[in-house]
Structures are given as structure tokens and as C-alpha cells.
Coordinates of C-alpha atoms in Angstrom, one line a residue:
M1 CA 27.5 27.5 13.7
R2 CA 25.6 29.9 11.5
F3 CA 28.3 29.5 8.8
Y4 CA 27.9 25.7 9.0
A5 CA 24.0 26.1 8.9
I6 CA 24.4 28.1 5.6
L7 CA 26.3 25.3 4.2
D8 CA 23.9 22.7 5.4
R9 CA 21.0 24.6 3.7
Y10 CA 22.9 25.0 0.5
T11 CA 23.7 21.4 0.1
G12 CA 20.2 20.3 1.1
K13 CA 18.6 22.9 -1.4
N14 CA 20.6 21.3 -4.2
V15 CA 19.5 17.9 -3.4
V16 CA 15.9 18.7 -2.8
V17 CA 15.5 20.8 -6.0
M18 CA 17.1 18.1 -8.0
V19 CA 15.1 15.3 -6.6
L20 CA 11.9 17.3 -7.2
M21 CA 12.7 17.8 -10.9
V22 CA 13.6 14.1 -11.4
A23 CA 10.4 13.0 -9.5
I24 CA 8.2 15.2 -11.8
C25 CA 10.0 14.0 -14.9
L26 CA 9.5 10.3 -14.0
T27 CA 5.8 10.9 -13.2
V28 CA 5.2 12.7 -16.4
F29 CA 7.2 10.1 -18.4
T30 CA 5.3 7.2 -16.7
G31 CA 2.0 9.0 -17.2
I32 CA 2.8 9.3 -20.9
I33 CA 3.7 5.5 -21.2
T34 CA 0.5 4.5 -19.3
F35 CA -1.6 6.9 -21.6
I36 CA -0.2 5.2 -24.6
D37 CA -0.9 1.8 -23.2
K38 CA -4.4 2.6 -22.2
M39 CA -5.2 4.0 -25.6
R40 CA -5.8 0.4 -26.8
Y41 CA -9.0 0.1 -24.6
I42 CA -10.7 2.9 -26.4
G43 CA -14.0 1.6 -27.9
R44 CA -14.2 -1.1 -25.0
G45 CA -17.6 -0.4 -23.4
S46 CA -17.9 3.4 -23.1
I47 CA -14.3 4.2 -22.8
D48 CA -13.2 7.0 -25.0
F49 CA -10.1 9.3 -25.4
W50 CA -11.1 11.7 -22.7
F51 CA -11.8 8.9 -20.3
V52 CA -8.2 7.6 -20.8
C53 CA -6.9 11.2 -20.0
R54 CA -8.8 11.3 -16.8
Y55 CA -8.0 7.8 -15.9
V56 CA -4.2 8.5 -16.2
L57 CA -4.6 11.9 -14.3
F58 CA -6.1 10.1 -11.3
L59 CA -3.2 7.5 -11.3
S60 CA -0.5 10.1 -11.6
P61 CA -0.1 10.6 -7.8
G62 CA 0.6 7.0 -7.5
F63 CA 3.4 7.2 -10.0
L64 CA 5.0 9.9 -8.1
V65 CA 5.0 7.8 -4.9
T66 CA 6.2 4.8 -6.6
F67 CA 9.1 6.5 -8.3
F68 CA 10.0 8.7 -5.5
P69 CA 12.8 6.5 -4.1
V70 CA 14.4 6.2 -7.6
A71 CA 14.1 10.1 -8.0
V72 CA 16.0 10.4 -4.6
L73 CA 18.8 8.3 -6.1
I74 CA 19.1 9.8 -9.6
G75 CA 18.4 13.3 -8.1
G76 CA 20.9 12.9 -5.5
V77 CA 23.5 11.6 -7.8
I78 CA 23.1 14.6 -10.3
A79 CA 22.9 17.2 -7.5
L80 CA 26.0 16.0 -5.6
G81 CA 27.8 15.0 -8.7
N82 CA 27.4 18.7 -9.9
M83 CA 28.8 19.8 -6.5
A84 CA 31.7 17.4 -6.8
R85 CA 32.4 18.5 -10.5
N86 CA 32.7 22.1 -9.5
S87 CA 34.9 21.1 -6.3
E88 CA 32.2 22.2 -4.0
I89 CA 32.3 18.8 -2.3
V90 CA 36.0 19.2 -1.7
I91 CA 35.6 22.7 -0.2
L92 CA 33.0 21.5 2.1
Q93 CA 35.3 18.8 3.2
S94 CA 38.4 21.2 3.6
L95 CA 36.0 23.4 5.9
G96 CA 35.6 20.5 8.3
L97 CA 32.4 18.7 7.0
S98 CA 32.8 15.1 6.9
R99 CA 31.1 12.8 4.6
V100 CA 28.6 11.9 7.4
N101 CA 27.9 15.7 7.9
I102 CA 27.1 16.0 4.2
A103 CA 25.0 12.9 4.2
F104 CA 23.2 14.2 7.3
S105 CA 22.5 17.5 5.5
C106 CA 20.9 15.8 2.5
V107 CA 18.7 13.4 4.8
K108 CA 17.6 16.3 7.0
S109 CA 16.6 18.3 3.9
L110 CA 14.6 15.6 2.5
I111 CA 12.6 14.6 5.6
P112 CA 9.7 17.1 4.9
L113 CA 9.6 15.9 1.4
I114 CA 9.6 12.2 2.5
I115 CA 6.8 12.9 4.9
G116 CA 4.8 14.8 2.1
V117 CA 5.2 11.9 -0.4
M118 CA 4.2 9.3 2.4
A119 CA 1.2 11.5 3.2
I120 CA 0.1 11.4 -0.5
G121 CA 0.7 7.7 -0.6
E122 CA -1.4 7.2 2.6
F123 CA -4.3 9.7 2.1
V124 CA -4.4 10.8 -1.5
V125 CA -3.4 7.6 -3.8
P126 CA -5.6 4.9 -2.5
P127 CA -8.9 6.8 -3.0
L128 CA -7.9 8.1 -6.3
Q129 CA -6.8 4.7 -7.5
Q130 CA -10.1 3.2 -6.1
Y131 CA -12.1 5.8 -8.1
A132 CA -10.1 5.4 -11.2
E133 CA -10.6 1.6 -11.2
T134 CA -14.2 2.0 -10.2
Q135 CA -14.7 4.4 -13.2
Y136 CA -12.8 1.9 -15.4
S137 CA -14.9 -1.1 -14.5
I138 CA -18.2 1.0 -15.0
Y139 CA -17.1 2.3 -18.5
A140 CA -15.5 -1.0 -19.7
S141 CA -18.5 -2.8 -18.7
S142 CA -21.0 0.0 -20.1
G143 CA -22.3 0.4 -16.5
E144 CA -22.9 -3.3 -15.8
M145 CA -19.9 -3.7 -13.3
S146 CA -18.9 -1.4 -10.5
V147 CA -16.1 -1.5 -7.8
T148 CA -17.0 0.1 -4.5
K149 CA -15.6 0.2 -1.0
S150 CA -17.9 -2.8 -0.3
G151 CA -16.6 -4.9 -3.1
I152 CA -17.6 -5.6 -6.8
W153 CA -21.1 -5.2 -7.9
L154 CA -22.3 -6.4 -11.4
K155 CA -25.4 -7.0 -13.4
E156 CA -26.2 -10.3 -14.9
G157 CA -29.6 -10.1 -16.9
K158 CA -32.1 -9.4 -14.2
S159 CA -29.9 -10.4 -11.3
F160 CA -27.4 -8.2 -9.3
I161 CA -24.5 -9.8 -7.8
G162 CA -22.1 -8.3 -5.0
I163 CA -18.6 -9.7 -4.2
R164 CA -17.0 -8.7 -1.1
D165 CA -13.5 -9.9 -1.8
M166 CA -11.4 -12.0 -4.2
L167 CA -8.3 -13.7 -3.1
S168 CA -5.0 -13.8 -5.0
D169 CA -5.9 -17.4 -6.4
G170 CA -9.2 -16.1 -7.8
T171 CA -11.4 -17.5 -4.9
L172 CA -14.3 -15.2 -4.3
L173 CA -15.6 -14.5 -0.7
D174 CA -18.9 -13.4 0.7
I175 CA -21.1 -13.5 -2.5
H176 CA -24.6 -12.0 -2.6
R177 CA -27.0 -12.5 -5.5
F178 CA -30.3 -10.8 -5.8
D179 CA -32.7 -12.1 -8.5
T180 CA -35.6 -9.8 -9.8
D181 CA -38.4 -10.2 -12.3
G182 CA -37.5 -6.7 -13.4
E183 CA -39.7 -4.9 -10.8
R184 CA -39.4 -6.6 -7.4
L185 CA -37.1 -8.8 -5.6
V186 CA -37.8 -12.6 -6.2
S187 CA -35.1 -14.2 -4.4
E188 CA -31.8 -13.6 -2.6
S189 CA -28.9 -16.0 -2.5
T190 CA -25.7 -15.8 -0.3
A191 CA -22.5 -18.0 -0.5
Q192 CA -19.4 -18.1 1.6
R193 CA -17.0 -18.6 -1.1
G194 CA -16.9 -19.4 -4.9
V195 CA -14.1 -21.1 -7.1
Y196 CA -14.1 -20.9 -10.9
R197 CA -14.0 -24.3 -12.5
N198 CA -14.5 -25.2 -16.2
G199 CA -16.5 -21.9 -16.9
E200 CA -18.6 -22.3 -13.9
W201 CA -18.5 -20.9 -10.4
V202 CA -18.8 -23.6 -7.7
M203 CA -20.3 -21.8 -4.6
S204 CA -20.1 -23.2 -1.1
D205 CA -22.3 -22.9 1.8
V206 CA -25.2 -21.4 -0.2
V207 CA -28.4 -20.0 1.5
H208 CA -31.5 -19.2 -0.6
R209 CA -34.2 -16.9 0.5
N210 CA -37.4 -16.9 -1.8
Y211 CA -39.9 -14.3 -1.5
G212 CA -43.3 -15.3 -2.6
E213 CA -46.4 -15.4 -0.6
N214 CA -44.2 -16.8 2.1
I215 CA -40.5 -16.5 2.7
T216 CA -38.7 -19.8 2.4
I217 CA -35.3 -20.5 3.3
S218 CA -33.0 -23.4 2.1
K219 CA -29.5 -24.3 2.4
V220 CA -27.2 -26.1 0.0
P221 CA -23.4 -27.3 0.6
Q222 CA -22.4 -26.6 -3.0
E223 CA -24.0 -25.2 -6.0
R224 CA -23.0 -24.2 -9.7
W225 CA -23.6 -20.8 -10.9
I226 CA -23.2 -19.8 -14.6
L227 CA -22.1 -16.4 -14.9
S228 CA -20.5 -14.2 -17.6
L229 CA -18.1 -13.3 -14.9
N230 CA -14.6 -14.7 -14.8
P231 CA -11.5 -14.0 -12.8
E232 CA -10.0 -11.9 -15.6
R233 CA -12.8 -9.5 -15.5
I234 CA -12.6 -8.7 -11.9
D235 CA -8.8 -8.9 -11.4
V236 CA -8.9 -5.3 -10.3
I237 CA -9.7 -6.7 -7.0
G238 CA -6.3 -8.3 -6.8
N239 CA -4.8 -5.0 -6.5
T240 CA -6.5 -4.5 -3.2
G241 CA -3.3 -4.1 -1.3
N242 CA -2.1 -1.3 -3.4
Q243 CA -5.3 0.7 -3.0
L244 CA -5.5 0.4 0.7
T245 CA -3.9 2.6 3.5
I246 CA -2.0 1.2 6.3
K247 CA -5.2 1.0 8.5
G248 CA -7.1 -0.4 5.5
L249 CA -4.5 -3.1 5.0
I250 CA -4.5 -4.0 8.9
D251 CA -8.3 -4.2 8.8
Y252 CA -8.0 -6.3 5.5
I253 CA -5.5 -8.7 7.0
N254 CA -7.6 -9.3 10.0
Y255 CA -10.7 -9.9 7.7
I256 CA -9.0 -12.6 5.6
E257 CA -7.4 -14.3 8.5
A258 CA -10.7 -14.6 10.1
N259 CA -11.7 -16.5 6.9
G260 CA -8.9 -19.0 7.4
Q261 CA -6.8 -17.6 4.5
D262 CA -3.0 -16.8 4.3
S263 CA -2.4 -13.2 4.7
S264 CA 1.4 -13.3 4.0
S265 CA 1.2 -11.4 0.8
Y266 CA -0.9 -8.6 2.3
R267 CA 1.3 -8.6 5.4
L268 CA 4.3 -8.1 2.9
E269 CA 2.5 -5.2 1.4
L270 CA 2.0 -3.7 4.7
Y271 CA 5.7 -4.1 5.8
D272 CA 6.6 -2.5 2.4
K273 CA 4.7 0.7 3.2
F274 CA 6.4 0.8 6.7
M275 CA 9.8 0.4 5.0
Q276 CA 9.3 3.2 2.4
P277 CA 11.3 5.8 4.6
V278 CA 14.1 3.4 5.0
I279 CA 14.1 2.5 1.3
I280 CA 14.4 6.3 0.5
I281 CA 17.3 6.8 2.9
V282 CA 19.2 3.8 1.4
M283 CA 18.6 5.2 -2.1
L284 CA 20.1 8.5 -0.9
M285 CA 23.1 6.7 0.6
L286 CA 23.6 4.8 -2.5
A287 CA 23.7 8.2 -4.3
L288 CA 26.3 9.5 -1.9
S289 CA 28.4 6.4 -2.4
T290 CA 28.6 7.1 -6.2
V291 CA 29.8 10.7 -5.5
F292 CA 32.6 10.3 -2.9
G293 CA 35.6 9.0 -4.1
Q294 CA 37.7 10.2 -7.1
L295 CA 35.5 13.3 -7.1
R296 CA 37.3 15.2 -10.2
S297 CA 38.1 12.3 -12.5
I298 CA 34.8 10.5 -12.6
S299 CA 32.5 11.9 -15.2
M300 CA 28.8 12.8 -14.5
G301 CA 27.6 10.1 -17.0
T302 CA 29.6 7.6 -15.1
R303 CA 28.1 8.7 -11.8
I304 CA 24.6 8.5 -13.1
L305 CA 25.1 5.1 -14.7
S306 CA 26.5 3.9 -11.4
G307 CA 23.7 5.3 -9.3
I308 CA 21.2 3.6 -11.8
A309 CA 23.1 0.4 -11.7
L310 CA 22.9 0.3 -7.9
G311 CA 19.4 1.4 -7.9
F312 CA 18.4 -1.3 -10.4
G313 CA 20.3 -4.0 -8.4
Y314 CA 18.4 -2.9 -5.3
Y315 CA 15.0 -3.1 -7.2
V316 CA 15.8 -6.6 -8.6
V317 CA 16.8 -7.9 -5.1
N318 CA 13.9 -6.5 -3.4
Q319 CA 11.5 -8.0 -6.2
I320 CA 13.3 -11.4 -5.9
A321 CA 13.7 -11.7 -2.1
A322 CA 10.0 -10.9 -1.2
P323 CA 8.6 -13.7 -3.2
F324 CA 11.3 -16.2 -2.1
C325 CA 10.6 -15.4 1.5
L326 CA 6.9 -16.1 1.0
V327 CA 7.6 -19.3 -0.9
Y328 CA 10.0 -20.7 1.7
G329 CA 7.9 -19.7 4.5
A330 CA 10.1 -16.8 5.9
P331 CA 8.4 -14.1 7.9
P332 CA 7.1 -11.2 5.5
I333 CA 9.2 -8.6 7.5
V334 CA 12.3 -10.4 6.2
G335 CA 11.1 -10.2 2.7
A336 CA 10.5 -6.5 3.0
S337 CA 13.7 -5.7 4.7
L338 CA 16.2 -8.0 3.3
A339 CA 17.1 -5.8 0.2
S340 CA 17.2 -2.6 2.4
L341 CA 19.6 -4.2 5.0
C342 CA 22.0 -5.6 2.2
F343 CA 22.2 -2.3 0.1
G344 CA 22.2 -0.2 3.2
A345 CA 25.3 -2.1 4.4
L346 CA 26.8 -1.8 0.9
A347 CA 26.2 1.9 0.9
I348 CA 27.8 2.3 4.3
F349 CA 30.8 0.3 3.3
L350 CA 31.4 2.4 0.1
L351 CA 30.9 5.6 2.0
R352 CA 33.6 4.4 4.7
R353 CA 36.2 3.2 2.2
K354 CA 39.4 4.9 1.9
V355 CA 40.0 6.9 -1.3

């Protein structure tokens, strides 16, 4: 048993080390590409070179979480491919370890890494992304716009406007407007929702409170507000799902459903988070399926290309299946799990085939 435990640790160590190396390389490479892309924003508002550096740094943990499944695929292919090239896989099989045993060793060794990455995605990435986007909105608008946990706040002349949420179609929810004369509050307006039409915001269910000698309250079914704000300037709120934890997503889904809105896209985001461990395991199985077979005759480049092709196919199917399920009214859980089920079955088939 001790002998097999040593083999188990050796196999797992090779895979974990290579996966970490690939994950770091992908994170750094993505950070460089993002940095180059964001350089074009230098000069917009108060954005300068050092702000772009900090902005990309805050987004880096998100890159790690996003590309970790791909790192598992490529790292697994390279690690196991090296072992196959050196005939170590053949030796392990001759000692009585089956493909299932080797696959189990790899999965077991990656479990702590998977838990760590999921913890980063749940507790580290959302606040860092929120902070980065908040700072970006402040710097880009020269301090006239800010994104906080309570929504978007912006300054329009002597008025301050707060927006609780923006739906994917650009509709604003729960809008508060505070008008001042520069020193004191003159009036307060609230609207349940706002729709952008022909350069104006059409607000619904508006309530006005005027603060003079007496406080007067008036209600208007609809009212047009002319603001410099447009949906493009606040599209950061459209990434809400990516910046929320699982608990936050559940709360957000309950919130928009209470407002009579469709929550399918956010439920899909929630189920995607739940499916992350499954996606990582399927990626590892795909890596294993490219290694087992004609171990000595297949070159490393061919194995890597095969793994990348399978991973790319997995990504494409996952990106296509989810929107299709939403369009045709299928449950979001189907869109989140369909690609994993298909490619998981493919990986099992490739692993079980006779050489």
C-alpha cells in the first residue's frame, strides 16, 4: 500500500506543479493583454499609467479563476504527456495501476487546488472586481460617478442621482434623485424604473418631495428626465453577475424576481458557479483522454494540440448552449450543464476505448 501511495503522490505532484505553472502563465499573459488594451483609456478623466497598472492588478485573481479549467487541461496534457514520453505511464500500468487509478490520483491531488481557486473566486475576486470598477468609474468621470454596493451614484450639476440596479436591457430600477441649490437639499425624487428613449430617460411611478417652508409630495405616472447619463456609461452594472458571490447572486435573483423581471441569465450565472468543479474535472478527463492510447508514437505537440482542440470545443459548445437554452425557454440548469455532460461522456468514452 505504501508503494502505491508513493506512486500516487508522484503522479499527482507532476500534474499539480504543471497546472500551477500553466495557470500562472495564462494569468500573466491575460494581464499583459488587458494592460495593453486598457492603455487606450489613459487621458480619459483622471486615468493615468499607474491607475491602469493597479486596475489590471486588481483584476488578476479573476483571470486566474477564469482560466484555471484551461490550465488544468493544458497542464494535465503536458504533465501526463511527459510521463508517457518517458514510459512512466506504461510502468505504472505494468505495476497494476489502471487508467481509472491514474485518473483518480490526478483528481485527488487537484482537490485542494480546486477548493483554493473556488475560494478565491467566491471571496476574493468579487470585492476586488467591484473595487476596480468603482475606481475606474470614479477616475473616468473625474469623480462624478461612483459604483458602490448600493448601486451607481453620479453628479449631474447640482443634483445627485442614485441607481440601485440596471437590467441587461438597460432598464434602470429604483432611482433616487436629490436636487440641491449648492448648500441645502431642495427636492427629492424617486422612480421605480427608467427606460432610455431618444436621448431621454422616461421614468415611471415618480414621487416628488419638495422641501420649502412646507414639505409637499406629488406623484406622477411618467416623467422625462434629461441627463448626460446613458446606458453605455453605466454598462459596468451589466457585469453584476460576475462580481457577486453565490450568496449575493441568490439575493440578487430574489430581488429582480420580486420586481417581476426575468432572472434566467442570473440563474445561469449561479449554476455556472456551481458547475465549476465539474468543469475542472471534465477538463482533466479530456487531458487524460489525449494521453492514453499510443503513448510512445504520439508527439507532445500533437497531444497538446488535441487537448487544446477538445478544450476549445468544450468552450464553444458551453458558450452556444447556454444562450440557446435561454432563448428557447429551457431551464438554466440545462444550459449550464449540457456541455459538461456531453464532453464528460466523450472523455469517458475515449478513456474506455481499446488501444
